[in-house]
Short mmCIF file of C-alpha atoms and ligand atoms in Angstrom, two decimals:
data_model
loop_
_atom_site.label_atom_id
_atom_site.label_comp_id
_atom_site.label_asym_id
_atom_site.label_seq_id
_atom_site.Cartn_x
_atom_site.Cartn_y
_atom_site.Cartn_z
CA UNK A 25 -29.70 3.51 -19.41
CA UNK A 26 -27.97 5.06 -16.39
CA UNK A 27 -24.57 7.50 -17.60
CA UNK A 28 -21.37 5.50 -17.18
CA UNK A 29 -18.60 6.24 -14.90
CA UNK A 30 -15.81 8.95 -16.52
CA UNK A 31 -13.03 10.24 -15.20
CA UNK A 32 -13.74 13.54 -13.71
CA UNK A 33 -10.20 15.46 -15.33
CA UNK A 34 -9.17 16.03 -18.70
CA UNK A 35 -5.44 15.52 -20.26
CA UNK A 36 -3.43 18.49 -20.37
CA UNK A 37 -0.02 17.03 -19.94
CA UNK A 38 0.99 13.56 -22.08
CA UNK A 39 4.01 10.95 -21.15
CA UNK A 40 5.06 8.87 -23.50
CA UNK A 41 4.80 4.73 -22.85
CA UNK A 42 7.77 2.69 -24.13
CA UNK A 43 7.57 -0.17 -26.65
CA UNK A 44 9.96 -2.99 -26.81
CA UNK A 45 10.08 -7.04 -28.42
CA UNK A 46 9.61 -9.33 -26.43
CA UNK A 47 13.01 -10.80 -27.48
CA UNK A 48 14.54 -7.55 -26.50
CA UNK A 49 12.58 -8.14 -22.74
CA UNK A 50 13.72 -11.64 -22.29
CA UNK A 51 17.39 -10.59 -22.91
CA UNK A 52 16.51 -7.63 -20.24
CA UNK A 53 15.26 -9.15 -17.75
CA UNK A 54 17.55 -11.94 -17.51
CA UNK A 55 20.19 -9.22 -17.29
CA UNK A 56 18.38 -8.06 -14.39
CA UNK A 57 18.48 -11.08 -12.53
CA UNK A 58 14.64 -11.51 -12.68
CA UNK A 59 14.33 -8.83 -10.60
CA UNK A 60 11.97 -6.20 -11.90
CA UNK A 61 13.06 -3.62 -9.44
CA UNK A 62 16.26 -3.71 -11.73
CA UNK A 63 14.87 -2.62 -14.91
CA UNK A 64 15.16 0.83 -16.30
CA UNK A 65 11.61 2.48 -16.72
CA UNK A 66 11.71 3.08 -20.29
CA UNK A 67 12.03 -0.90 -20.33
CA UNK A 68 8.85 -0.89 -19.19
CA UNK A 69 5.62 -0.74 -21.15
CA UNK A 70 3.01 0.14 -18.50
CA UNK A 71 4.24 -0.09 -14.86
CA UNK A 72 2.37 -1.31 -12.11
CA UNK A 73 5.00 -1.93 -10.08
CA UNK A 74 3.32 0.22 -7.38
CA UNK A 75 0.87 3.06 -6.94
CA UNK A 76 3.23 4.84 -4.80
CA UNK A 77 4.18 8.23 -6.08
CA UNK A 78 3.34 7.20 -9.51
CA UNK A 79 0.14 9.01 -9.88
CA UNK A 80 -0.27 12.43 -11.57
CA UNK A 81 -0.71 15.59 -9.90
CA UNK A 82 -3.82 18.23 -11.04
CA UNK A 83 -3.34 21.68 -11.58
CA UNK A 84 -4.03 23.10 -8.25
CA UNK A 85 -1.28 20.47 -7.60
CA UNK A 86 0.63 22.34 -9.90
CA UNK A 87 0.02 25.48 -8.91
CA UNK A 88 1.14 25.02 -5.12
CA UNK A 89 4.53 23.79 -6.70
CA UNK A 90 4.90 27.34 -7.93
CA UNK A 91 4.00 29.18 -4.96
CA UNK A 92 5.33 26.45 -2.21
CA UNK A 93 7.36 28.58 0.87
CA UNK A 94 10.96 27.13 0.89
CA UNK A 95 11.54 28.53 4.10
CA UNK A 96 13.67 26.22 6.09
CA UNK A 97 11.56 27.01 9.39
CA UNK A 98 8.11 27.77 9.72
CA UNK A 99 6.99 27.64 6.31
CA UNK A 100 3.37 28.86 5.06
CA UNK A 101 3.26 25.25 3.00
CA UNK A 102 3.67 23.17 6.10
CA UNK A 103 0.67 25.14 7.76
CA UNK A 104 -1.32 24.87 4.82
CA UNK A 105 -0.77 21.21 5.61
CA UNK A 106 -1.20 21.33 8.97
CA UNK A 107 -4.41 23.28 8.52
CA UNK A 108 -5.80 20.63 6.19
CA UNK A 109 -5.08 17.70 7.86
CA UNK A 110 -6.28 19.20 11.09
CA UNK A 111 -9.74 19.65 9.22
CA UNK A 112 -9.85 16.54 7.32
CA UNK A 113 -8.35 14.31 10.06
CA UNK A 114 -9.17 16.09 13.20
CA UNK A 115 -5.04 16.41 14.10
CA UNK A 116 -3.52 19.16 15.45
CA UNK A 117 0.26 18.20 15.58
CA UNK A 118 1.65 17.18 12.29
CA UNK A 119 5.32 16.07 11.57
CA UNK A 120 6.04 15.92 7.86
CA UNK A 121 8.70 13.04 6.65
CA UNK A 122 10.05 12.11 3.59
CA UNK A 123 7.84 9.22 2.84
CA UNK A 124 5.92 6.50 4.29
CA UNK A 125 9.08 4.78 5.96
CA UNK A 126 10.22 7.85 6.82
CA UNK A 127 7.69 8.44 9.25
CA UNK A 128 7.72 4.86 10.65
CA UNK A 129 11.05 5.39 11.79
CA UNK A 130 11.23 8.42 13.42
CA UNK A 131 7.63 6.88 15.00
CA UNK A 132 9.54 3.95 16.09
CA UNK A 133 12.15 5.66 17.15
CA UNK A 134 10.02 7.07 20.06
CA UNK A 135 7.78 4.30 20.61
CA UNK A 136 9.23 0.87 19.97
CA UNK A 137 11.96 -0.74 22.27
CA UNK A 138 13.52 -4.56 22.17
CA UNK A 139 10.77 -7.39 22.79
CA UNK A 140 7.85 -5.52 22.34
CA UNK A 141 4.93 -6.99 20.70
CA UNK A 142 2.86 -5.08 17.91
CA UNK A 143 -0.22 -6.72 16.37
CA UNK A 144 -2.23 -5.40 13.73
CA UNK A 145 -4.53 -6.37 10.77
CA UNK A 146 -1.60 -7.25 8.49
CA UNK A 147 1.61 -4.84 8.56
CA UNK A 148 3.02 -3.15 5.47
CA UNK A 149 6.66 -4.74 4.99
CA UNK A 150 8.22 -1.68 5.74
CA UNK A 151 6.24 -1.59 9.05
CA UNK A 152 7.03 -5.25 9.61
CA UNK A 153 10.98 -4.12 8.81
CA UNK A 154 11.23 -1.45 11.33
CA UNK A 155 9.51 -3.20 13.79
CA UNK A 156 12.03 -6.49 13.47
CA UNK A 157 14.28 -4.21 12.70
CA UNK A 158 14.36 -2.88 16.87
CA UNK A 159 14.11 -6.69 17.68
CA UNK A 160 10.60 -6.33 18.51
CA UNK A 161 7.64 -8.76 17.36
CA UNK A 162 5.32 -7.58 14.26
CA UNK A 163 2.05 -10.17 15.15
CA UNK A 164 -0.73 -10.00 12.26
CA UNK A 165 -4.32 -10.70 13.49
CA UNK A 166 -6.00 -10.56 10.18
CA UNK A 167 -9.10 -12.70 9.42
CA UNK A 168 -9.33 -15.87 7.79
CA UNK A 169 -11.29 -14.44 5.26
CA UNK A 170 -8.28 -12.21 3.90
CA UNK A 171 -6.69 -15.31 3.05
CA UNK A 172 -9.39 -16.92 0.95
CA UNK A 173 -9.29 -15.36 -2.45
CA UNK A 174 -12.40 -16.28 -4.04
CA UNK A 175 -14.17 -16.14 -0.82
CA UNK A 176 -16.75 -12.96 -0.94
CA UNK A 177 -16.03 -10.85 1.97
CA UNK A 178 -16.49 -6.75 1.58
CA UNK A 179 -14.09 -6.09 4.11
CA UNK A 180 -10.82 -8.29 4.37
CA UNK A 181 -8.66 -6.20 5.80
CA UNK A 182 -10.57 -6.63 9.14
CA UNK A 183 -9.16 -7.18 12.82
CA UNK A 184 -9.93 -10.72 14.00
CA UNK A 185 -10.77 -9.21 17.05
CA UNK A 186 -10.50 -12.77 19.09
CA UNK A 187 -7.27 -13.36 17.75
CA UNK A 188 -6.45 -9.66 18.96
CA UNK A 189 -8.10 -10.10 22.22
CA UNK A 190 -6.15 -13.79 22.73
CA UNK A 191 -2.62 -11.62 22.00
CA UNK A 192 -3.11 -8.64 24.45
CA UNK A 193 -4.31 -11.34 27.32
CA UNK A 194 -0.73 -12.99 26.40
CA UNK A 195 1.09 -9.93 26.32
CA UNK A 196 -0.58 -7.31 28.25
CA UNK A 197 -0.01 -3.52 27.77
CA UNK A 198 3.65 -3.80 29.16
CA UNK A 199 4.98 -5.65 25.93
CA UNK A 200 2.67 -4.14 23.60
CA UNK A 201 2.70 0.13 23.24
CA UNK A 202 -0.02 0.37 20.46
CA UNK A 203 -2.16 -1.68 17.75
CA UNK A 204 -1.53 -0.92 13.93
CA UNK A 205 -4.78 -0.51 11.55
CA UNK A 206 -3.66 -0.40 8.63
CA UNK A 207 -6.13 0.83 5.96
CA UNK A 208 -6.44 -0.06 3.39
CA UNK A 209 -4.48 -3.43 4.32
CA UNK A 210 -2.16 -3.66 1.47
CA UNK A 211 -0.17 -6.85 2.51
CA UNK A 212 -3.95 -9.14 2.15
CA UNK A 213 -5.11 -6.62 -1.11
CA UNK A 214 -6.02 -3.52 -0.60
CA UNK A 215 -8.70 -3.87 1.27
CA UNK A 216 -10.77 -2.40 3.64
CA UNK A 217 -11.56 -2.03 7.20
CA UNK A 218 -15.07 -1.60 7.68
CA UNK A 219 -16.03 0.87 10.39
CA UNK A 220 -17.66 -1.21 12.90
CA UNK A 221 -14.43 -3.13 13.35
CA UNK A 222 -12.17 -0.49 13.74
CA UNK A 223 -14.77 1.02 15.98
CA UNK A 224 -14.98 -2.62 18.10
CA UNK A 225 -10.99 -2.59 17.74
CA UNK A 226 -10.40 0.64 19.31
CA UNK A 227 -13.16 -0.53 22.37
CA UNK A 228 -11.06 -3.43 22.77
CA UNK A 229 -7.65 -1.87 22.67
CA UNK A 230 -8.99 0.73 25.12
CA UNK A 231 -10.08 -2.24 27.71
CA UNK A 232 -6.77 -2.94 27.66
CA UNK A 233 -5.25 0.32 27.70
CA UNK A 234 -3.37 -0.24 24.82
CA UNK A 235 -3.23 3.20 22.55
CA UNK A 236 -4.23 2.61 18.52
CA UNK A 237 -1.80 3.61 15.92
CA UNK A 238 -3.42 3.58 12.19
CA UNK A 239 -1.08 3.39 8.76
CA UNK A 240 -3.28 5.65 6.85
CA UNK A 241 -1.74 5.81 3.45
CA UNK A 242 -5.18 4.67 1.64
CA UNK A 243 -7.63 6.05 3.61
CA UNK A 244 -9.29 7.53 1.42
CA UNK A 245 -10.06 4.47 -0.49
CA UNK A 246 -11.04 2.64 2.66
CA UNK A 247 -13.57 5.40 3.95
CA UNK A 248 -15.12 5.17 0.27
CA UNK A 249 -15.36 1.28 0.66
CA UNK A 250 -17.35 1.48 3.56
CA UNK A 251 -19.84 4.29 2.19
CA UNK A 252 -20.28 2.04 -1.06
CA UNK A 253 -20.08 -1.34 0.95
CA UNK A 254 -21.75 -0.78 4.67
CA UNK A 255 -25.29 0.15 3.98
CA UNK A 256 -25.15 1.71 7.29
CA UNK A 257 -22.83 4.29 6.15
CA UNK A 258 -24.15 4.99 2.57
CA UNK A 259 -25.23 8.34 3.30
CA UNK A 260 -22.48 9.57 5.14
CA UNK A 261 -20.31 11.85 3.26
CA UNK A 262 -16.18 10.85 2.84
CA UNK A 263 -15.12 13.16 5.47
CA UNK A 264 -17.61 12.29 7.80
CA UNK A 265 -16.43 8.60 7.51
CA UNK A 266 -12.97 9.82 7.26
CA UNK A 267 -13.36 11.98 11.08
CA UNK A 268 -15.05 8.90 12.54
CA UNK A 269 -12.70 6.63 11.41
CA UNK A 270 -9.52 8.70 13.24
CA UNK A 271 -11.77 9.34 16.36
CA UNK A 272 -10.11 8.23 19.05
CA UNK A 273 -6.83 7.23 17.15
CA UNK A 274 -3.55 8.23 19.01
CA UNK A 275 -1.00 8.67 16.17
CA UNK A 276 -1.87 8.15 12.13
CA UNK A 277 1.55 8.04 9.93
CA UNK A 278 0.86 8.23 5.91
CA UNK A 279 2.79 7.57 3.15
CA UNK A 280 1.47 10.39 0.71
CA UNK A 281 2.13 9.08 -1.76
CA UNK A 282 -0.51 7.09 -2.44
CA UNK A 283 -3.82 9.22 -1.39
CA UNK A 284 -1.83 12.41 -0.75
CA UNK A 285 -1.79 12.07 -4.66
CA UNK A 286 1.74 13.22 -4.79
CA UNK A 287 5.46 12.02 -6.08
CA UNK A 288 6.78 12.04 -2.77
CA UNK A 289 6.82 12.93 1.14
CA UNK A 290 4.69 11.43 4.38
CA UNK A 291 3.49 12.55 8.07
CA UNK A 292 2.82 11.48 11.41
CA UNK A 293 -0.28 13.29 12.80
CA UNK A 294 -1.45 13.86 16.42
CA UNK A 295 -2.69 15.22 19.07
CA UNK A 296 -0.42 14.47 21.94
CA UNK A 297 1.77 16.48 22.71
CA UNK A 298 4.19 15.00 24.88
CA UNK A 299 4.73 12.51 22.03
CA UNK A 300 4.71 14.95 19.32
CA UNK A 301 8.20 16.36 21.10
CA UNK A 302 9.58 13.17 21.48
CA UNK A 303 8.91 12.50 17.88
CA UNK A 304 10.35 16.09 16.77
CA UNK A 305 13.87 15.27 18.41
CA UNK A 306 14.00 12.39 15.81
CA UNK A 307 12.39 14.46 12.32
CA UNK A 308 15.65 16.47 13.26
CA UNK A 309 18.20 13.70 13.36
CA UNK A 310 16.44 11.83 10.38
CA UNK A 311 14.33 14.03 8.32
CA UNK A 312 15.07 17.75 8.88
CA UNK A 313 13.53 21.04 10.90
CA UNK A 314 10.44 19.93 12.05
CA UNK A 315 8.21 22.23 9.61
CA UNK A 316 9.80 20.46 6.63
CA UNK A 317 11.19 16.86 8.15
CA UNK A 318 12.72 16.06 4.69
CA UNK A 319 9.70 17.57 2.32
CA UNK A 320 9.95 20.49 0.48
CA UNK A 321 7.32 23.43 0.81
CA UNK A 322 5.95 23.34 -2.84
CA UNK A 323 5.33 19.41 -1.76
CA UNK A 324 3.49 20.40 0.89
CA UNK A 325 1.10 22.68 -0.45
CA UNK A 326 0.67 20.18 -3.05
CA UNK A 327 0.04 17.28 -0.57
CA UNK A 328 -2.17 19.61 1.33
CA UNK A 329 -4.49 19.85 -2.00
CA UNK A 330 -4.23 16.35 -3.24
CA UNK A 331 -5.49 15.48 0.35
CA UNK A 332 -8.20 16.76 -0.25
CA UNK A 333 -9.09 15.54 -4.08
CA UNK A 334 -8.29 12.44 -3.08
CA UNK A 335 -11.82 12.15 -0.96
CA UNK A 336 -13.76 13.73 -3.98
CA UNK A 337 -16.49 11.17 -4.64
CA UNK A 338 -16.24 11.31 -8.70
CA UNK A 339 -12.14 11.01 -8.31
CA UNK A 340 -12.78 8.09 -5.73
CA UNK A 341 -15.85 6.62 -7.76
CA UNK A 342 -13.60 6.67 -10.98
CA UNK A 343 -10.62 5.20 -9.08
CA UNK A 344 -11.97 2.16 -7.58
CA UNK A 345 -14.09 1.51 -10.97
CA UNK A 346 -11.16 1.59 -13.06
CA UNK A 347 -9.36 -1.07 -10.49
CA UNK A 348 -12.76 -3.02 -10.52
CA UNK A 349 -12.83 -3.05 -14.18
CA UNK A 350 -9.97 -4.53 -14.46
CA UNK A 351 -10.49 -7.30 -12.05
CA UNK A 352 -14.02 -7.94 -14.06
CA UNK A 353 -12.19 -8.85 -17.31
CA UNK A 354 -9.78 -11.18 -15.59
CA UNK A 355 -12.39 -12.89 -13.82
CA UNK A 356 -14.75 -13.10 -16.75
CA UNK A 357 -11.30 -14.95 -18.39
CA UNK A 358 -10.96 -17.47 -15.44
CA UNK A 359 -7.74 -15.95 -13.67
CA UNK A 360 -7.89 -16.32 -10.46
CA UNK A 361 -7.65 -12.99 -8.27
CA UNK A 362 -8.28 -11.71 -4.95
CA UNK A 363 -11.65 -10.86 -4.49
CA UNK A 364 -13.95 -8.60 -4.01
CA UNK A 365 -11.06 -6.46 -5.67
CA UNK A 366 -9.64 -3.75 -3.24
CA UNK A 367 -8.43 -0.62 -3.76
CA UNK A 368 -5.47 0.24 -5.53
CA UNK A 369 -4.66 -2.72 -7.20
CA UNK A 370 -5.51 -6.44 -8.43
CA UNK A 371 -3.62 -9.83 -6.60
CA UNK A 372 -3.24 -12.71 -8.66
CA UNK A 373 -3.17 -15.92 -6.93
CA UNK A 374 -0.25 -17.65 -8.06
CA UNK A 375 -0.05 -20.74 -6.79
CA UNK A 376 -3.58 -21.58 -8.83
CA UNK A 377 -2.44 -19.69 -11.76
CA UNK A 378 0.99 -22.04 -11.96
CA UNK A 379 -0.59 -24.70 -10.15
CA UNK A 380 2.64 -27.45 -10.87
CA UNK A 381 4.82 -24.72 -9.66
CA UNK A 382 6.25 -25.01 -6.08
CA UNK A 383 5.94 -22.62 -3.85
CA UNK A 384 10.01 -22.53 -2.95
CA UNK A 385 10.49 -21.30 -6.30
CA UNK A 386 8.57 -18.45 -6.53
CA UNK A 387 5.44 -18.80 -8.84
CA UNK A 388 4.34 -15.13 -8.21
CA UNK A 389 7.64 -13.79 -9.22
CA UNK A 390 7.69 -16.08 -12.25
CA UNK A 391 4.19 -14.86 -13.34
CA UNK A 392 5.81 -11.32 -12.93
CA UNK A 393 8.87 -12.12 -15.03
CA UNK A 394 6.41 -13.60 -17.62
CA UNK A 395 3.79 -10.81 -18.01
CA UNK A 396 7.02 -9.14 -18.05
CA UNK A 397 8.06 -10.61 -21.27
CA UNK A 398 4.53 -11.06 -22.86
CA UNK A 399 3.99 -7.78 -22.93
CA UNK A 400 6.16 -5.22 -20.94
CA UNK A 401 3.66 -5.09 -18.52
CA UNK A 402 5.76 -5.07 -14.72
CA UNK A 403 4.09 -5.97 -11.66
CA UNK A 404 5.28 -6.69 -7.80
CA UNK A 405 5.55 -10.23 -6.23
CA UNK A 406 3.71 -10.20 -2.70
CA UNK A 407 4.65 -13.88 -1.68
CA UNK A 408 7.64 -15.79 -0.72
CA UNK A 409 10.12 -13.42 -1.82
CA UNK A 410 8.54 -10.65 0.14
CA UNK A 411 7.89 -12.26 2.97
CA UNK A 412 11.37 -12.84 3.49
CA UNK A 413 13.12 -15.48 6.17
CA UNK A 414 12.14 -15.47 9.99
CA UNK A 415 14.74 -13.02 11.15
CA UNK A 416 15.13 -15.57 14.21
CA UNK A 417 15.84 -18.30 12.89
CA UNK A 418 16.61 -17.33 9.30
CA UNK A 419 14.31 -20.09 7.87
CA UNK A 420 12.39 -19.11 4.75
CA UNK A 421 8.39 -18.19 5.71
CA UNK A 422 5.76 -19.80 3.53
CA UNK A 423 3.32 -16.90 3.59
CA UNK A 424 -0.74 -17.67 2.91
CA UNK A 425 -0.95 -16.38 0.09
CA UNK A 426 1.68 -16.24 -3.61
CA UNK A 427 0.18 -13.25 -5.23
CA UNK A 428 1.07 -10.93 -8.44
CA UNK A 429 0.00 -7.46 -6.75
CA UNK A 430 -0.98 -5.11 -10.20
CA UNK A 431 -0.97 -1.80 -9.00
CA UNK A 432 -3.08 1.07 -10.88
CA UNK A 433 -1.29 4.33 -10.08
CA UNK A 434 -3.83 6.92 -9.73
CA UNK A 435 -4.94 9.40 -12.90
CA UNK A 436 -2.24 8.26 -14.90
CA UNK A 437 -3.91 4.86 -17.17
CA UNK A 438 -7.09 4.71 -19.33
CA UNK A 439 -9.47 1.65 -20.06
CA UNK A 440 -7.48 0.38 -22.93
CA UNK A 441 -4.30 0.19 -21.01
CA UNK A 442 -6.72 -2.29 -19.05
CA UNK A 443 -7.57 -4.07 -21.80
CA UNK A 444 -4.18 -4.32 -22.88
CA UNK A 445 -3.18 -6.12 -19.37
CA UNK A 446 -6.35 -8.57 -19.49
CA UNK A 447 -4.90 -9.61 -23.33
CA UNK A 448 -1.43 -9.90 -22.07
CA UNK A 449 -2.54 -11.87 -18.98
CA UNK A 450 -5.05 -14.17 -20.90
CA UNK A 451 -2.03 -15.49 -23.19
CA UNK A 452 -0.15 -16.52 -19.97
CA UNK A 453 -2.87 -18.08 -18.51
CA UNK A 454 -3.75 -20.42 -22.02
CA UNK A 455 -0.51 -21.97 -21.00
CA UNK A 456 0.41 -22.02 -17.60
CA UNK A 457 -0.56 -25.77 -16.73
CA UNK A 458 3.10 -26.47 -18.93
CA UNK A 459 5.25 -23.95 -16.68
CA UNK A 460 7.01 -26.87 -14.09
CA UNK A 461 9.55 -24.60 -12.20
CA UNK A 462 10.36 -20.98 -11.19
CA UNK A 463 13.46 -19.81 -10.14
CA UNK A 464 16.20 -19.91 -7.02
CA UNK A 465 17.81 -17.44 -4.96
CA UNK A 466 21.29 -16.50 -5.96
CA UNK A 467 22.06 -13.45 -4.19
CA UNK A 468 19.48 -11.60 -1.01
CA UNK A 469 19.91 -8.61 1.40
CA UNK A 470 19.49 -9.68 5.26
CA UNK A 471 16.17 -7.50 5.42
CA UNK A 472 13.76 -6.44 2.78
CA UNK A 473 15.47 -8.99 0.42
CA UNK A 474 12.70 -8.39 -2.70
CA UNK A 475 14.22 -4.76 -3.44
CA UNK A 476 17.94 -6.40 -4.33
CA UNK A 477 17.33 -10.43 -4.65
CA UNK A 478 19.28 -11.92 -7.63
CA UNK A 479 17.21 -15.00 -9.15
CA UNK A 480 18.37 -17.60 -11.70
CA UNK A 481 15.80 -19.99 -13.63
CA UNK A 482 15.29 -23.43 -12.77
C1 PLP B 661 0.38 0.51 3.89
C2 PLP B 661 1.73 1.10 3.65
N1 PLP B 661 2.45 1.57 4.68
C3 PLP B 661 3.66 2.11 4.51
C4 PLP B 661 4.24 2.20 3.26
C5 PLP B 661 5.62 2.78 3.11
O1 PLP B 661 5.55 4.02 2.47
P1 PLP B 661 6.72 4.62 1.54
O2 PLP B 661 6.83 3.75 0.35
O3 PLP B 661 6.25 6.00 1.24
O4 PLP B 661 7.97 4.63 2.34
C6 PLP B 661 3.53 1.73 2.16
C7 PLP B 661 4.13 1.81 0.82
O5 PLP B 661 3.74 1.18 -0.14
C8 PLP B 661 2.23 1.15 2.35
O6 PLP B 661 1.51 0.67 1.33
#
């Protein structure tokens, strides 16, 4: 019998996980509107509201907090950064931020004017924001594939690359200043990119001239995807798949946050260094000095080592097992979810789980709300809601796919907490052919509407 997957870290430090009634939760989350963004965390039995920042840090982690250089300019932490990413990503020019969003904007900033056009697999909704946000057009070119849950495919996040091809022959490189990859593609799953398309994508961008941007802040779950799922590539080690995958690349921006395996902070990373100026003058209006842009140095170091654990193959192999383990149970009890399960987290497909629930009123947020109650267990909506209304014409967009996105922050949950969510979910699902409505919007933000909406029951 082969030796099972373990984690490969022991417990040093313990948090303590809240316990409520669920008549206690029902009263709570009607007081927060149904929105889940509006509940305090220690309403919350285990949160999976995101993987962002959530995960735990190791003690090297730990240890760079202690000796992190607070210097405002040229601190030692931001080289130690700069150093690793230059050796893990093969970028010289690095311009920390405070976060994911962070980066897009000052990014943006320099690179994104009125009626341009940027296509990519499927943009992040903060990438989709600041993009509509300048008036420009966020296109997504994803394949059909990403869209068909229980259809096998080992790499959804994929480029269609005709669609891509059909969209710079419309535009042309005028309109359109760079392609986003972003990997893994969060908005369709987590999932990956295989190489050979973002290999074919970055021949076809450079036919037309057009430069490639990637959204990196899981790529160290995608470059373990395609060693595990491209035979081609099972031999190759992370950070060879990792270099290969960047070759070529003009800019990457990250959200650390995820696999920088820290609380907070981001970068844009480059090698150009006309653009890397350009993008300095706006790290100093938004962010800060340009060896901090809104991190601090203890952050740094410790983004510079979780960088690194996070392409360990026994953290990765542990990581993506205890996501897949997960998704086995809920399959193996009928619920339908995205698969093959990506990275960071499981997608429920709402609209078959409440099957007599329209799609106007929300059926992923109401399967939120519910776990919710069942069992303190919160989760994101990635459907209508999120999607928000075409900022043209301010009409409400019917996206593909109504999905409960379960995020699994990273070092943080065991098995059983898994087991727990499968239980919780498997009560839901005895009775959702009787749920009949979801809810309606009674307040919403212009942009990014999910964060703040206000809901009220049908
Ligand atoms: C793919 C992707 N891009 C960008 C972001 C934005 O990053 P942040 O939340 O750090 O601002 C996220 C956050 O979830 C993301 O998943």
């Amino acid at each position: 019998m082969e030796l099972p997957p373990i984690p490969p870290f022991k417990t040093k430090t313990v948090e303590p996980v809240y316990f409520n009634t669920k008549e206690e939760r029902s009263q709570r989350i009607s007081q927060a509107k149904y929105n889940l963004f509006n509940l305090h965390s220690d309403w919350v039995t285990i949160d999976l509201i995101t993987d962002s920042g959530t995960g735990a840090m190791s003690e090297q982690q730990w240890s760079e907090i202690m000796i992190g250089d607070e210097s405002y300019a040229g601190s030692e932490s931001y080289f130690k950064l700069q150093r690793t990413v230059e050796d893990l990503m093969g970028f010289k020019l690095i311009a920390p931020t405070h976060q994911g969003r962070a980066a897009e904007n000052v990014l943006f900033s320099a690179t994104v004017k009125e009626g341009d056009v940027i296509p990519g697999n499927a943009h992040f909704d903060t990438t989709k924001g600041h993009i509509e946000f300048r008036k420009a057009i966020a296109l997504d070119c994803t394949i059909k594939e990403a869209f068909q849950t229980n259809v096998e495919h080992p790499f959804k996040g994929n480029i269609d690359l005709e669609k891509l091809e059909s969209v710079f022959v419309e535009y042309g490189k005028e309109k359109i200043p760079f392609i986003v990859i972003t990997v893994t593609c969060n908005t369709v799953g987590g999932q990956p990119v295989s190489l050979k398309n973002i290999q074919q994508t970055k021949a076809l961008a450079a036919k037309y001239q057009i430069p490639v941007y990637m959204d990196i802040a899981r790529y160290a779950e995608n470059a373990y995807f395609i060693k595990r799922r491209d035979e081609d590539f099972k031999d190759w080690s992370i950070k060879r798949i990792v270099l290969e995958m960047f070759r070529d690349v003009e800019v990457v921006w990250m959200s650390a946050k995820k696999d920088g395996l820290v609380n907070i902070g981001g970068f844009i990373a480059l090698n150009n260094k006309a653009l890397f100026e350009k993008l300095c003058q706006f790290t100093i209006i938004y962010e800060g000095y340009v060896t901090y842009g809104g991190m601090s140095g203890r952050a740094m170091g410790a983004l510079a080592v979780g960088l690194r654990e996070a392409c360990e193959i026994h953290y990765l192999h542990d990581r993506v097992s205890q996501v897949k383990y997960l998704g086995d149970k809920l399959q193996n009890l009928g619920i339908p979810i995205q698969t093959p399960v990506g990275g960071h987290a499981i997608y429920i497909n709402a609209l078959k789980f409440f099957p007599h629930v329209p799609q106007g009123q929300y059926p992923a947020q109401l399967l939120a709300v519910e776990l919710y109650i069942e069992a303190g267990i919160r989760g994101v909506e990635i459907g209508t809601l999120l999607a928000d209304r075409d900022p043209e014409t301010g009409k409400e967009r019917y996206p593909e796919m109504e999905l409960l996105r379960l995020a699994i922050p990273r070092r943080v949950y065991s098995l059983q907490h898994m087991d727990y969510i499968a239980v919780a979910l498997s009560h839901i699902y005895a009775k959702a052919k009787e749920y009949k409505s979801g809810f309606k919007i009674i307040r919403q933000a212009p942009i990014l509407r999910h964060f703040t909406v206000e809901l009220e029951r049908i």
